[in-house]
PDB file of N, CA and C in Angstrom:
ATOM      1  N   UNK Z 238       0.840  -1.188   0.000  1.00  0.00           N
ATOM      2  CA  UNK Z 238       0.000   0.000   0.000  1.00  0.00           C
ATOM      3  C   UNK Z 238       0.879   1.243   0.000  1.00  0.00           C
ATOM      4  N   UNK Z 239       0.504   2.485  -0.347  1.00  0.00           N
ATOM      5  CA  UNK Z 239       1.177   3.664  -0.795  1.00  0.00           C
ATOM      6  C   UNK Z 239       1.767   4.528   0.673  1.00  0.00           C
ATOM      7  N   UNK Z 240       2.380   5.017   0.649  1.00  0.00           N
ATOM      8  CA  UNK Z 240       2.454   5.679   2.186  1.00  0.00           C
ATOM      9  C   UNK Z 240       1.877   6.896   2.101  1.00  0.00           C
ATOM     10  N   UNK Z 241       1.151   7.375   1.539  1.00  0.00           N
ATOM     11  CA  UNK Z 241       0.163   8.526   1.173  1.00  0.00           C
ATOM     12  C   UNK Z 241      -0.944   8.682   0.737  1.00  0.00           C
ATOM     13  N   UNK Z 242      -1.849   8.785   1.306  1.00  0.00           N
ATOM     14  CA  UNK Z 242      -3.386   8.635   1.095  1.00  0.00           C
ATOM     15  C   UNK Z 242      -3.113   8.565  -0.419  1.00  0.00           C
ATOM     16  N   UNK Z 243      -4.054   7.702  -0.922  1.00  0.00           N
ATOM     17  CA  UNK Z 243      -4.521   7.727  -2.190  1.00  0.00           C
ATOM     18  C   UNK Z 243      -6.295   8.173  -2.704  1.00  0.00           C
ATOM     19  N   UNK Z 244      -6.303   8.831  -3.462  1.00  0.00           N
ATOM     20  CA  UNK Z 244      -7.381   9.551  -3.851  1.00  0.00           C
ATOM     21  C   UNK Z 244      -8.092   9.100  -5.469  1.00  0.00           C
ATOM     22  N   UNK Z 245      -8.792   9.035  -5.258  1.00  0.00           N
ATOM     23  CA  UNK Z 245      -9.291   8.390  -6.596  1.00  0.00           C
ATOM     24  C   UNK Z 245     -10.425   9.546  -6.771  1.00  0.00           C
ATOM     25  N   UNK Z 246     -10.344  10.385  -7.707  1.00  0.00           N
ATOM     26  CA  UNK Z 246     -11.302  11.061  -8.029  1.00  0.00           C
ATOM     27  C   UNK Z 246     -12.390  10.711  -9.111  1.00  0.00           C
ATOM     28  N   UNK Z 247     -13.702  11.443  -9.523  1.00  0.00           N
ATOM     29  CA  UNK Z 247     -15.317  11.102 -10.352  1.00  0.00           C
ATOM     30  C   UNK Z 247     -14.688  10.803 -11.214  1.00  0.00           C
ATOM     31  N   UNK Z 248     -13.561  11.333 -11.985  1.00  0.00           N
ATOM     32  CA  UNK Z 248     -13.370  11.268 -13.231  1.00  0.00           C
ATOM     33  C   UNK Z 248     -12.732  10.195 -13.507  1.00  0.00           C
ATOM     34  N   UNK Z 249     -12.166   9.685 -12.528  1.00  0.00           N
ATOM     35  CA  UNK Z 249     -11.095   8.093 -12.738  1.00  0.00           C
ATOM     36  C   UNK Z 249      -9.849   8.449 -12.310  1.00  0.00           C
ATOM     37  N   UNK Z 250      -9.525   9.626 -12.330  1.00  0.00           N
ATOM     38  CA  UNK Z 250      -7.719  10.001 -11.949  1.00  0.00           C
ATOM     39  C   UNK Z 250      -7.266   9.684 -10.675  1.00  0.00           C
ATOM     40  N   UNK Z 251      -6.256   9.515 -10.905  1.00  0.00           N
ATOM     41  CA  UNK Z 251      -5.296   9.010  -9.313  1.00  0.00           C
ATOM     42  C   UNK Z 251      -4.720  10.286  -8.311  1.00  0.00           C
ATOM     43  N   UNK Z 252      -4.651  10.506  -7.731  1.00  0.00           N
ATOM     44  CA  UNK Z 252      -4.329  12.018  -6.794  1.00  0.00           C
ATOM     45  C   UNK Z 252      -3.561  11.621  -5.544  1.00  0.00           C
ATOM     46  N   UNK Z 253      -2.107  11.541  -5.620  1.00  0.00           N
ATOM     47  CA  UNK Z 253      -1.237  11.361  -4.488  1.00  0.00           C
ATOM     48  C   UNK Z 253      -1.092  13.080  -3.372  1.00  0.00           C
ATOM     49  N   UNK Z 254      -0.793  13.306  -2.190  1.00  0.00           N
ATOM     50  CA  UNK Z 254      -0.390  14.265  -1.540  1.00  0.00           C
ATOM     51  C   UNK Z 254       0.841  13.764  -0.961  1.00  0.00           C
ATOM     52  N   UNK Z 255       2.061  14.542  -1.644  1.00  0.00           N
ATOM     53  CA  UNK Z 255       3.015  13.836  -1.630  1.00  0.00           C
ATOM     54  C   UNK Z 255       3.705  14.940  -0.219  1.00  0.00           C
ATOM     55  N   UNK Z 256       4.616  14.897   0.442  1.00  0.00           N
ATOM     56  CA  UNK Z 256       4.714  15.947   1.356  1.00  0.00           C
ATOM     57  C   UNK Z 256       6.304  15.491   1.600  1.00  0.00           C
ATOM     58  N   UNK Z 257       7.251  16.214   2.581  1.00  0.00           N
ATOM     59  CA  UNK Z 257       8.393  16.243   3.078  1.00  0.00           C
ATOM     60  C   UNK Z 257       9.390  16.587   2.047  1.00  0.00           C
ATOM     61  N   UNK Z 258       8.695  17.010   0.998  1.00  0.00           N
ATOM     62  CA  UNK Z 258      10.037  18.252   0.435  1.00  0.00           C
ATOM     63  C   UNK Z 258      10.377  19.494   0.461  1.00  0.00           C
ATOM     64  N   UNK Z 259      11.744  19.835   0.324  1.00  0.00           N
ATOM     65  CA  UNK Z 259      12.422  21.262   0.736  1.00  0.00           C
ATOM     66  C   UNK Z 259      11.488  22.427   0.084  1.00  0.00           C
ATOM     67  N   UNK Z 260      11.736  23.360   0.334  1.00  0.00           N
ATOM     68  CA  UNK Z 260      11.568  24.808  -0.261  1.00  0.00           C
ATOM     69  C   UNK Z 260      12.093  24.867  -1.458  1.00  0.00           C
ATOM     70  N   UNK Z 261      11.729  25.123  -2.461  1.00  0.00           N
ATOM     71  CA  UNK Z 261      12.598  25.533  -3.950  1.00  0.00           C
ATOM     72  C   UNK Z 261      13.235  24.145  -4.166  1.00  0.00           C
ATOM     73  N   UNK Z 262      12.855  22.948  -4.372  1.00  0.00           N
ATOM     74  CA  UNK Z 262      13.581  22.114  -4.860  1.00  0.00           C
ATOM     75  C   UNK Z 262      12.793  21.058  -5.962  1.00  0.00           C
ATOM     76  N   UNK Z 263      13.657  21.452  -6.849  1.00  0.00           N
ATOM     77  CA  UNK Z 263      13.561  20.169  -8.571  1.00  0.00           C
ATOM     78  C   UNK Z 263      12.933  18.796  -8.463  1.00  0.00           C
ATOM     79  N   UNK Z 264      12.332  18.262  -8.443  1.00  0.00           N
ATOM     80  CA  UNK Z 264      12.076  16.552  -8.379  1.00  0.00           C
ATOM     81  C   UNK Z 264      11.610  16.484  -9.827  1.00  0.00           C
ATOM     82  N   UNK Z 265      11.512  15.402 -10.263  1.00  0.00           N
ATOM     83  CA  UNK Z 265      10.993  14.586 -10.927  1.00  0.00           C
ATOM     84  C   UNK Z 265      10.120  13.278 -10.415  1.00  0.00           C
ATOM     85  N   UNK Z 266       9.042  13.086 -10.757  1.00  0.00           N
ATOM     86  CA  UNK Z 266       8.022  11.740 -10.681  1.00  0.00           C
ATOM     87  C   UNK Z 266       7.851  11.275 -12.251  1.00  0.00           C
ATOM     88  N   UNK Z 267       7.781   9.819 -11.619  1.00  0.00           N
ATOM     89  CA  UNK Z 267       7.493   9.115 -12.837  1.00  0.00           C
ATOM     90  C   UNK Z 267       6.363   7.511 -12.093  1.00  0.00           C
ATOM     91  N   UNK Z 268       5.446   7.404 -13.124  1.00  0.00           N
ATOM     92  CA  UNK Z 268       4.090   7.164 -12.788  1.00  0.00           C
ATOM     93  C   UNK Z 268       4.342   5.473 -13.705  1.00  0.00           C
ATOM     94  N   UNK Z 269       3.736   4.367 -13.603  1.00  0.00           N
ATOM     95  CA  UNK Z 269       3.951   3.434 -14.392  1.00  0.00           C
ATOM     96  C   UNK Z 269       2.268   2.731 -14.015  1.00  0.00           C
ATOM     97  N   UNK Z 270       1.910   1.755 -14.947  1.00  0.00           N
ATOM     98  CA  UNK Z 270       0.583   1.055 -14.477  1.00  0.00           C
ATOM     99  C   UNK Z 270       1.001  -0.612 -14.142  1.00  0.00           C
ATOM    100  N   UNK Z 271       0.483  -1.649 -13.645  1.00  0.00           N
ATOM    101  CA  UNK Z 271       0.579  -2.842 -13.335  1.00  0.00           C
ATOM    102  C   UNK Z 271      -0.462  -3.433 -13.447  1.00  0.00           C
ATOM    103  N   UNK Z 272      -0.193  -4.637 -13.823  1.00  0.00           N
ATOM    104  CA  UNK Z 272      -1.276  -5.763 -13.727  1.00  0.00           C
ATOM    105  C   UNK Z 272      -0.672  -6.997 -13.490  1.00  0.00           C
ATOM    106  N   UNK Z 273      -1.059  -8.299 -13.362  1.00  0.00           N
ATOM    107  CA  UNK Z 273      -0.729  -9.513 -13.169  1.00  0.00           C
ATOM    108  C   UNK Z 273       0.540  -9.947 -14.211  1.00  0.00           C
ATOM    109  N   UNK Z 274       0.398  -9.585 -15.494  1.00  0.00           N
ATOM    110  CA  UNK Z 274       1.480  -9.570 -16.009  1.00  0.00           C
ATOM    111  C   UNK Z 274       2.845  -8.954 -16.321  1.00  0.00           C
ATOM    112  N   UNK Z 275       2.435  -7.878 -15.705  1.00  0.00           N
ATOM    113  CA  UNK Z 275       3.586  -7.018 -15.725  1.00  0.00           C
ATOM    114  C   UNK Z 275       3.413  -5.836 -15.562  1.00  0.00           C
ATOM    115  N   UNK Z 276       4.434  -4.553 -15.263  1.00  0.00           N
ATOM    116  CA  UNK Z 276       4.315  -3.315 -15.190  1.00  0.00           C
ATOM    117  C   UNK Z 276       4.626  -2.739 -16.793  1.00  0.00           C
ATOM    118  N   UNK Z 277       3.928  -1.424 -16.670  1.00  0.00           N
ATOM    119  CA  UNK Z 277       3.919  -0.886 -18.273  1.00  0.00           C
ATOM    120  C   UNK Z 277       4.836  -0.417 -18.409  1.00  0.00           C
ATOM    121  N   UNK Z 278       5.313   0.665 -19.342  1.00  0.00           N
ATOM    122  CA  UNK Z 278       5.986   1.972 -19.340  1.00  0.00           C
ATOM    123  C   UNK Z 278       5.676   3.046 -18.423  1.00  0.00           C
ATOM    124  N   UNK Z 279       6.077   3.975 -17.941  1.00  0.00           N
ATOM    125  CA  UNK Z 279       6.091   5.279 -17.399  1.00  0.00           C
ATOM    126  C   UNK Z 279       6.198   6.556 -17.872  1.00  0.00           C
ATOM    127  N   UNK Z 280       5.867   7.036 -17.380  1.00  0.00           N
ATOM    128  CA  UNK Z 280       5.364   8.797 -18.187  1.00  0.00           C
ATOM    129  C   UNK Z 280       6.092   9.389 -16.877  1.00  0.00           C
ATOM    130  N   UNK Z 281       6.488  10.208 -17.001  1.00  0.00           N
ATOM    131  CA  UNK Z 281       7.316  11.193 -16.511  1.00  0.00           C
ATOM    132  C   UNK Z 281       7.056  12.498 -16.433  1.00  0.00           C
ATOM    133  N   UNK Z 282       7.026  13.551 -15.087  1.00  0.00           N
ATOM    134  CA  UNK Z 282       6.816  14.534 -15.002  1.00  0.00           C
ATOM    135  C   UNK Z 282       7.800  15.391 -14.241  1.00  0.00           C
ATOM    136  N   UNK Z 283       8.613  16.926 -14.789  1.00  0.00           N
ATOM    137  CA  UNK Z 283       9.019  17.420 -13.252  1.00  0.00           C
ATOM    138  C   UNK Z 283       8.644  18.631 -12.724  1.00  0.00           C
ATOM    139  N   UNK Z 284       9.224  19.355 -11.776  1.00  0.00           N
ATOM    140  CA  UNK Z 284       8.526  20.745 -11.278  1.00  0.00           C
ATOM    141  C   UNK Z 284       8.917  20.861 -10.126  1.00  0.00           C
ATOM    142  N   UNK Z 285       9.042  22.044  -9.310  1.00  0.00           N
ATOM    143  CA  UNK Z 285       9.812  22.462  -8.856  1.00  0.00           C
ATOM    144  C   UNK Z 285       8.854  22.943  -7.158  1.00  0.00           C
ATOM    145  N   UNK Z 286       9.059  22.578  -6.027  1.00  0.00           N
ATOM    146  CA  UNK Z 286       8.304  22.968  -5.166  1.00  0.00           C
ATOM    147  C   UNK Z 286       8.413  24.754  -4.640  1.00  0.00           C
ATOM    148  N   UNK Z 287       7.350  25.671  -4.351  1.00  0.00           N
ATOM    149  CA  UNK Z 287       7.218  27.127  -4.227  1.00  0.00           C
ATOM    150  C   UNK Z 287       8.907  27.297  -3.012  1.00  0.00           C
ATOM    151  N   UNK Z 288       9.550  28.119  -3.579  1.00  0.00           N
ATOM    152  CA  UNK Z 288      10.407  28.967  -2.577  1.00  0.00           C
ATOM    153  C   UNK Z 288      10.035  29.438  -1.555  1.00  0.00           C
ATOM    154  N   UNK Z 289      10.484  29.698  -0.100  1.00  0.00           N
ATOM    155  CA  UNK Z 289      10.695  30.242   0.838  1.00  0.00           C
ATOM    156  C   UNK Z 289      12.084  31.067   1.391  1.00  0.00           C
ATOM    157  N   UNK Z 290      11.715  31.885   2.587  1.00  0.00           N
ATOM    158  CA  UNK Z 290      12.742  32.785   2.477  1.00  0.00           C
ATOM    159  C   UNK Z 290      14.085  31.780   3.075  1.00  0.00           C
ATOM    160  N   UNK Z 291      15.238  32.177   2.466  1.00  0.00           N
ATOM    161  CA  UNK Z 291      16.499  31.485   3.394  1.00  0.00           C
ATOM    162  C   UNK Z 291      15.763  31.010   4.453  1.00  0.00           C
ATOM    163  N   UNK Z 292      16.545  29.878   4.998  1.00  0.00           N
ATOM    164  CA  UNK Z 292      16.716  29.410   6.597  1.00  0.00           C
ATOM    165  C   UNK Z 292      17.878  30.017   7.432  1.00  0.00           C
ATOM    166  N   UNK Z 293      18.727  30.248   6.554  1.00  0.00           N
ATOM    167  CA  UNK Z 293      19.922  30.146   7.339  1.00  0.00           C
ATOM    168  C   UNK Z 293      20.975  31.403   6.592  1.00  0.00           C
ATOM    169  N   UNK Z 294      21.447  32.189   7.547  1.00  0.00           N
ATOM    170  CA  UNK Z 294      21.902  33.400   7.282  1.00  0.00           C
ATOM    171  C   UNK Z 294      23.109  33.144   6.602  1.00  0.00           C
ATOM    172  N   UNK Z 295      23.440  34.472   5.849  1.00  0.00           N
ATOM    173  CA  UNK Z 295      24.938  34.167   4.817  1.00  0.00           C
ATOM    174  C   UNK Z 295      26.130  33.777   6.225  1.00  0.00           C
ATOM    175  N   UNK Z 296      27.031  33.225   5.742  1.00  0.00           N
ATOM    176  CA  UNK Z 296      28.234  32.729   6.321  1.00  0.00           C
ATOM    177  C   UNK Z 296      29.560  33.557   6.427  1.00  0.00           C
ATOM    178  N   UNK Z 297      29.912  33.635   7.471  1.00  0.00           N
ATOM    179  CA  UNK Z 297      31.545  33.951   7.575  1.00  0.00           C
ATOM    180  C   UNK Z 297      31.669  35.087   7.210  1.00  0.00           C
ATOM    181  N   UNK Z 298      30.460  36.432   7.097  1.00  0.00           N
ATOM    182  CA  UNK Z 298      30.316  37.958   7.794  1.00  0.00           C
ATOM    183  C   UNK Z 298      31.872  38.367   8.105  1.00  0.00           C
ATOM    184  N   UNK Z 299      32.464  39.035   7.637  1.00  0.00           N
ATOM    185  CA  UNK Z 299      33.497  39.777   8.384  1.00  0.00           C
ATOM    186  C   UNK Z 299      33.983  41.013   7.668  1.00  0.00           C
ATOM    187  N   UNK Z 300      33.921  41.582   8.405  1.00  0.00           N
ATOM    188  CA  UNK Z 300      34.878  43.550   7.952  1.00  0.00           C
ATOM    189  C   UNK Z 300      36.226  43.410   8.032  1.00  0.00           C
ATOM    190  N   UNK Z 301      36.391  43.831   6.863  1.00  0.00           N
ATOM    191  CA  UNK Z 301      38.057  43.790   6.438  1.00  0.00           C
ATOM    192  C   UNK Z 301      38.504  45.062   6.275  1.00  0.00           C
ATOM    193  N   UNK Z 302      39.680  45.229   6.069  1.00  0.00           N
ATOM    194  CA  UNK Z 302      40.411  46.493   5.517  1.00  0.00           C
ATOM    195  C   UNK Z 302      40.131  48.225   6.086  1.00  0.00           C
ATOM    196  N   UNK Z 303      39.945  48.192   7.088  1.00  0.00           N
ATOM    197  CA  UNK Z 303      39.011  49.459   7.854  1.00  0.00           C
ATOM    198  C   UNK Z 303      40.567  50.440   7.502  1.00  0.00           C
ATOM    199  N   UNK Z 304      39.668  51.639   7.161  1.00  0.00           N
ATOM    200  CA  UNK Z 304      41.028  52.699   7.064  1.00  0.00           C
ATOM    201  C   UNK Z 304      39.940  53.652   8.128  1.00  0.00           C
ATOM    202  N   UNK Z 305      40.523  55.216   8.101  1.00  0.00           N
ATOM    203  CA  UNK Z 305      39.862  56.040   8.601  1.00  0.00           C
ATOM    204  C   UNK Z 305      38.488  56.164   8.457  1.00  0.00           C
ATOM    205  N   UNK Z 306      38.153  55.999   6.866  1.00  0.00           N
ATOM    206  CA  UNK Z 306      36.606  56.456   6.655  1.00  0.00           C
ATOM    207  C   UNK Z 306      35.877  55.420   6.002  1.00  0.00           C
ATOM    208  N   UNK Z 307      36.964  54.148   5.633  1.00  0.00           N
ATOM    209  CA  UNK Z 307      35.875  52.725   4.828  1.00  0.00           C
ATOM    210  C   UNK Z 307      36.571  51.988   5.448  1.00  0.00           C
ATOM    211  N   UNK Z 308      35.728  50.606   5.112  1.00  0.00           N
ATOM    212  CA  UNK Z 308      35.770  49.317   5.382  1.00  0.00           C
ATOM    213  C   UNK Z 308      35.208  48.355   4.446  1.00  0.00           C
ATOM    214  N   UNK Z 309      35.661  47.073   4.273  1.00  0.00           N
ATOM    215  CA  UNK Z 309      35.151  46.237   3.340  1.00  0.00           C
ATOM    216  C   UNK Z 309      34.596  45.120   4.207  1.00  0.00           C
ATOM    217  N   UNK Z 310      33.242  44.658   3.506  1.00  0.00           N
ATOM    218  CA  UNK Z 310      32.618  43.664   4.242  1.00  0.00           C
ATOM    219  C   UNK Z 310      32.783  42.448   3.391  1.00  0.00           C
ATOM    220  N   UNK Z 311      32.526  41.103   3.971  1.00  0.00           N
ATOM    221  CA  UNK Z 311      32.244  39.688   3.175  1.00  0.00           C
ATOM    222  C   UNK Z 311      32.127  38.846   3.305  1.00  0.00           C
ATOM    223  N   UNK Z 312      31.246  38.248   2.717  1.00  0.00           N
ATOM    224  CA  UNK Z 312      30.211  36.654   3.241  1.00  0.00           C
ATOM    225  C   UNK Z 312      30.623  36.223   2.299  1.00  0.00           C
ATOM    226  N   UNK Z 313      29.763  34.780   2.499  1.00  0.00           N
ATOM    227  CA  UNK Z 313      29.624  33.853   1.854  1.00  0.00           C
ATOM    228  C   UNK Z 313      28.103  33.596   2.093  1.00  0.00           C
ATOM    229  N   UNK Z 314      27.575  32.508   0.612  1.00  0.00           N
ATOM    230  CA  UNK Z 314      25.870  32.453   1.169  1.00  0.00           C
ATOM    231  C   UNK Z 314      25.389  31.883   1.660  1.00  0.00           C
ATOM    232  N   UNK Z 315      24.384  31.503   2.535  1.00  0.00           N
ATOM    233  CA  UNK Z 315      24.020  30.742   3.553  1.00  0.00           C
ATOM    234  C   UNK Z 315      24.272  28.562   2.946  1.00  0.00           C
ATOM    235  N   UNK Z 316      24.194  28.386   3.804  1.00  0.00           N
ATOM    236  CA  UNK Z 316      24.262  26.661   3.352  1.00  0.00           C
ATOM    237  C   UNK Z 316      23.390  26.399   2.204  1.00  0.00           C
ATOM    238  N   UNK Z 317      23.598  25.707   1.244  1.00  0.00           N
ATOM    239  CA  UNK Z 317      22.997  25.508   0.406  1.00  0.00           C
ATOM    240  C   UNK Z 317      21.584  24.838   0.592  1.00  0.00           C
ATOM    241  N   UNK Z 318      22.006  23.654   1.691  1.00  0.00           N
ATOM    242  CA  UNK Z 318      20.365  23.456   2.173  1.00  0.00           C
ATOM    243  C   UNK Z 318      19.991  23.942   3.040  1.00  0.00           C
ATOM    244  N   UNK Z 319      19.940  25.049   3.116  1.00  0.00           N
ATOM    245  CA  UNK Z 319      18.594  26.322   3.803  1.00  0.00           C
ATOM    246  C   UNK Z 319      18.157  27.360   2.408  1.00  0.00           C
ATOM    247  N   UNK Z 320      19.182  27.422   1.710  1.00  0.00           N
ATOM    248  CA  UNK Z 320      18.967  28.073   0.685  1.00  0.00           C
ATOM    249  C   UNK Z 320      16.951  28.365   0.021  1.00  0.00           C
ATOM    250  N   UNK Z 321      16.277  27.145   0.350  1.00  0.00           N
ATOM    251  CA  UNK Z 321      14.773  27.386  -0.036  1.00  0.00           C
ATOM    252  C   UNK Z 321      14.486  27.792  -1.507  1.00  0.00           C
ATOM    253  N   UNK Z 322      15.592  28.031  -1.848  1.00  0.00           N
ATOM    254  CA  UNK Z 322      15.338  28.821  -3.443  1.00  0.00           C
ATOM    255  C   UNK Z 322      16.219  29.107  -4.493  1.00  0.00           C
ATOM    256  N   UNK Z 323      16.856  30.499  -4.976  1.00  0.00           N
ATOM    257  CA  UNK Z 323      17.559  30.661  -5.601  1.00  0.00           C
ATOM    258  C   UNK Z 323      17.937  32.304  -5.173  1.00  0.00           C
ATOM    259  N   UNK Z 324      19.307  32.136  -4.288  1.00  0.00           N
ATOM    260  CA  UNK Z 324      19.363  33.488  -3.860  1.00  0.00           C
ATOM    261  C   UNK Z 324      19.261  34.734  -4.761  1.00  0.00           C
ATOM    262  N   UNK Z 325      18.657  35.643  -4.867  1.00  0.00           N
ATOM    263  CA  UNK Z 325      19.215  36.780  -5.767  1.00  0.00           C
ATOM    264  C   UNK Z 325      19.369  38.018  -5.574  1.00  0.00           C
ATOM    265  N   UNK Z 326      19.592  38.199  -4.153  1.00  0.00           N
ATOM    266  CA  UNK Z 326      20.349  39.509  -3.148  1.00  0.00           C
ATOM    267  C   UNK Z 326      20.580  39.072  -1.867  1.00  0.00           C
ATOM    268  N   UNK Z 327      21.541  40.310  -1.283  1.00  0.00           N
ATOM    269  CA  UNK Z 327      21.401  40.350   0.061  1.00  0.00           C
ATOM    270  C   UNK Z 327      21.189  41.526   0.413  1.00  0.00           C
ATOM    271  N   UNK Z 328      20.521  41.892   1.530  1.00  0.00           N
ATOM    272  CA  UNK Z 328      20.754  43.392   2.033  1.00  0.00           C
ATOM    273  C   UNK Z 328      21.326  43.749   3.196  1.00  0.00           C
ATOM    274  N   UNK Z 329      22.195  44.512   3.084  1.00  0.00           N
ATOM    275  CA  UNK Z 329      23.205  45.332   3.908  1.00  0.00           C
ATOM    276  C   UNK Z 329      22.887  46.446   4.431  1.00  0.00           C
ATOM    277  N   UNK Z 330      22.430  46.262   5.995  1.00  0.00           N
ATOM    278  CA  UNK Z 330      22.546  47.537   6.720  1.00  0.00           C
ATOM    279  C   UNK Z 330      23.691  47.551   7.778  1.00  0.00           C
ATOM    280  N   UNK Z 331      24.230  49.184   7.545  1.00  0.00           N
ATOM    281  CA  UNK Z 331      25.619  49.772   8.223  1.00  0.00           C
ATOM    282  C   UNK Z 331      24.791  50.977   8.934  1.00  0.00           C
ATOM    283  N   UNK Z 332      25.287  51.135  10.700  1.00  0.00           N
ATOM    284  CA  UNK Z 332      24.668  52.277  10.792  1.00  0.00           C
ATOM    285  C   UNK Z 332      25.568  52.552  12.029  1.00  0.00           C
ATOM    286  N   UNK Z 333      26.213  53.829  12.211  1.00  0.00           N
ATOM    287  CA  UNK Z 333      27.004  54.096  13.486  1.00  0.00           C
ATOM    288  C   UNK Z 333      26.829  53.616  14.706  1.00  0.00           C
ATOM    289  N   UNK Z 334      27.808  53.281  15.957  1.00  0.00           N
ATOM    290  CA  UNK Z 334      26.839  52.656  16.853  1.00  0.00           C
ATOM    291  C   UNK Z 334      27.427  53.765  18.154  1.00  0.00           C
ATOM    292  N   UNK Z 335      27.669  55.056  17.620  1.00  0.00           N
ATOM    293  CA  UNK Z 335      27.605  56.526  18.191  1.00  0.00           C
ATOM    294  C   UNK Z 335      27.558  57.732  17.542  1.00  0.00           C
ATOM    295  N   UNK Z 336      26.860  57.919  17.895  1.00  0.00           N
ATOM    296  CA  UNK Z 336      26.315  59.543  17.213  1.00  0.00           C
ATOM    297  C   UNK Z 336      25.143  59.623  16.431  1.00  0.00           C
ATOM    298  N   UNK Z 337      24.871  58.297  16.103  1.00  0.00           N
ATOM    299  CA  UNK Z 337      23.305  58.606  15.205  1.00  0.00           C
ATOM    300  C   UNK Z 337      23.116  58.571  13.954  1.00  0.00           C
ATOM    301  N   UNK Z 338      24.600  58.672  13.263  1.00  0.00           N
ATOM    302  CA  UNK Z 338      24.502  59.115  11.704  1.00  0.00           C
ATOM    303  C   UNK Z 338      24.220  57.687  10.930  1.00  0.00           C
ATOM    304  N   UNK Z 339      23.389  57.758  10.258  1.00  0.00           N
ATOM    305  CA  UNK Z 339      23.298  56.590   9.256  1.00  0.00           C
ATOM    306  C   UNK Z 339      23.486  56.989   7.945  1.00  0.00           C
ATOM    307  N   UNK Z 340      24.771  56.618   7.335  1.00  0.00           N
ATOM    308  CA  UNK Z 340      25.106  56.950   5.779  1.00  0.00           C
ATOM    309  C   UNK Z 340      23.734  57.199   5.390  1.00  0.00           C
ATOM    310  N   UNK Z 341      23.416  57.844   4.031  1.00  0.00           N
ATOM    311  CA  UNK Z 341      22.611  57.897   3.350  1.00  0.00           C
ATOM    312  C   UNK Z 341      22.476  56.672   2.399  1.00  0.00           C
ATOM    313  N   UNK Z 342      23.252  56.027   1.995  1.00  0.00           N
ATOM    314  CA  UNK Z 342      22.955  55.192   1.068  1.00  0.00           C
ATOM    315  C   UNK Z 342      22.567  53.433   1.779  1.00  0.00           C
ATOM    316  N   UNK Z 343      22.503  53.520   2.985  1.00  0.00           N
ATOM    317  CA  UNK Z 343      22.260  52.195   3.455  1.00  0.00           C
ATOM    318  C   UNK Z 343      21.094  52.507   4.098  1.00  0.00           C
ATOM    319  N   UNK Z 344      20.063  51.120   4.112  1.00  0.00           N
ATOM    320  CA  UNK Z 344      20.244  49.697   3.718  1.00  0.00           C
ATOM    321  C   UNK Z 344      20.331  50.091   2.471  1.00  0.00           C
ATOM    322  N   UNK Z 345      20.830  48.945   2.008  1.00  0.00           N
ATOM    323  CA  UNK Z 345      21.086  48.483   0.142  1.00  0.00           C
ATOM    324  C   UNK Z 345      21.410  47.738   0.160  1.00  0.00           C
ATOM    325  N   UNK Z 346      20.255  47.189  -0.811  1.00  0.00           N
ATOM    326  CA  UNK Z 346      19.936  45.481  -1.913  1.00  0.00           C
ATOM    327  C   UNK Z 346      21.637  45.161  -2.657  1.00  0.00           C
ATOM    328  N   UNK Z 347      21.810  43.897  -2.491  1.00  0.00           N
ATOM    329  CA  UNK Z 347      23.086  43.687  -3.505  1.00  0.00           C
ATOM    330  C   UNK Z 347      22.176  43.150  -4.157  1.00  0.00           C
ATOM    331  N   UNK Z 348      22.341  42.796  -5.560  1.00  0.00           N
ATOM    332  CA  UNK Z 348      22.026  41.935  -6.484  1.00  0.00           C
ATOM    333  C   UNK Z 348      23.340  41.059  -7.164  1.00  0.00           C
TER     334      UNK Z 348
END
């Protein structure tokens, strides 16, 4: 027996609820029929389950190179399996942690 309810709908079709896959991830199914003599061919389908946001924050964050008035920042992107999707920014907020001033140009989207 199937480990997932099976559904047989009016029209004759078969209807699995398939569950315990990631965020943003590729599968492929492939479907075959049986009888006493044998199993048929298979038909094949794939598609991709809806994205969610990261799980898991970019990696290994660190400020480099500080002179008087800059600094360079740099990650790496979060684990690939938390990933949920297909990253396509990060955003960066910098903001003094005396006096109040927040550059004008931050937060800002990387792409």
């Amino acid at each position: 027996s199937p480990d997932f309810p099976l559904i047989v709908n009016e029209n004759g079709s078969v209807s699995l609820i398939l569950n315990g896959f990631r965020p943003g991830t590729a599968f492929n199914c492939a479907v075959s029929a049986s009888n006493l003599a044998a199993t048929g061919p298979s038909t094949t389908s794939s598609a991709i389950t809806d994205e969610e946001p990261p799980a898991g924050p970019p990696l290994d964050f660190t400020i480099l190179d500080k002179t008087s008035r800059t600094f360079t920042v740099t990650w790496l992107p979060p684990d690939p399996f938390f990933h949920y999707g297909v990253i396509i920014s990060y955003s960066l907020t910098c903001e003094e942690v005396e006096g109040g001033h927040i550059p004008l140009s931050y937060p800002r989207m990387f792409t």
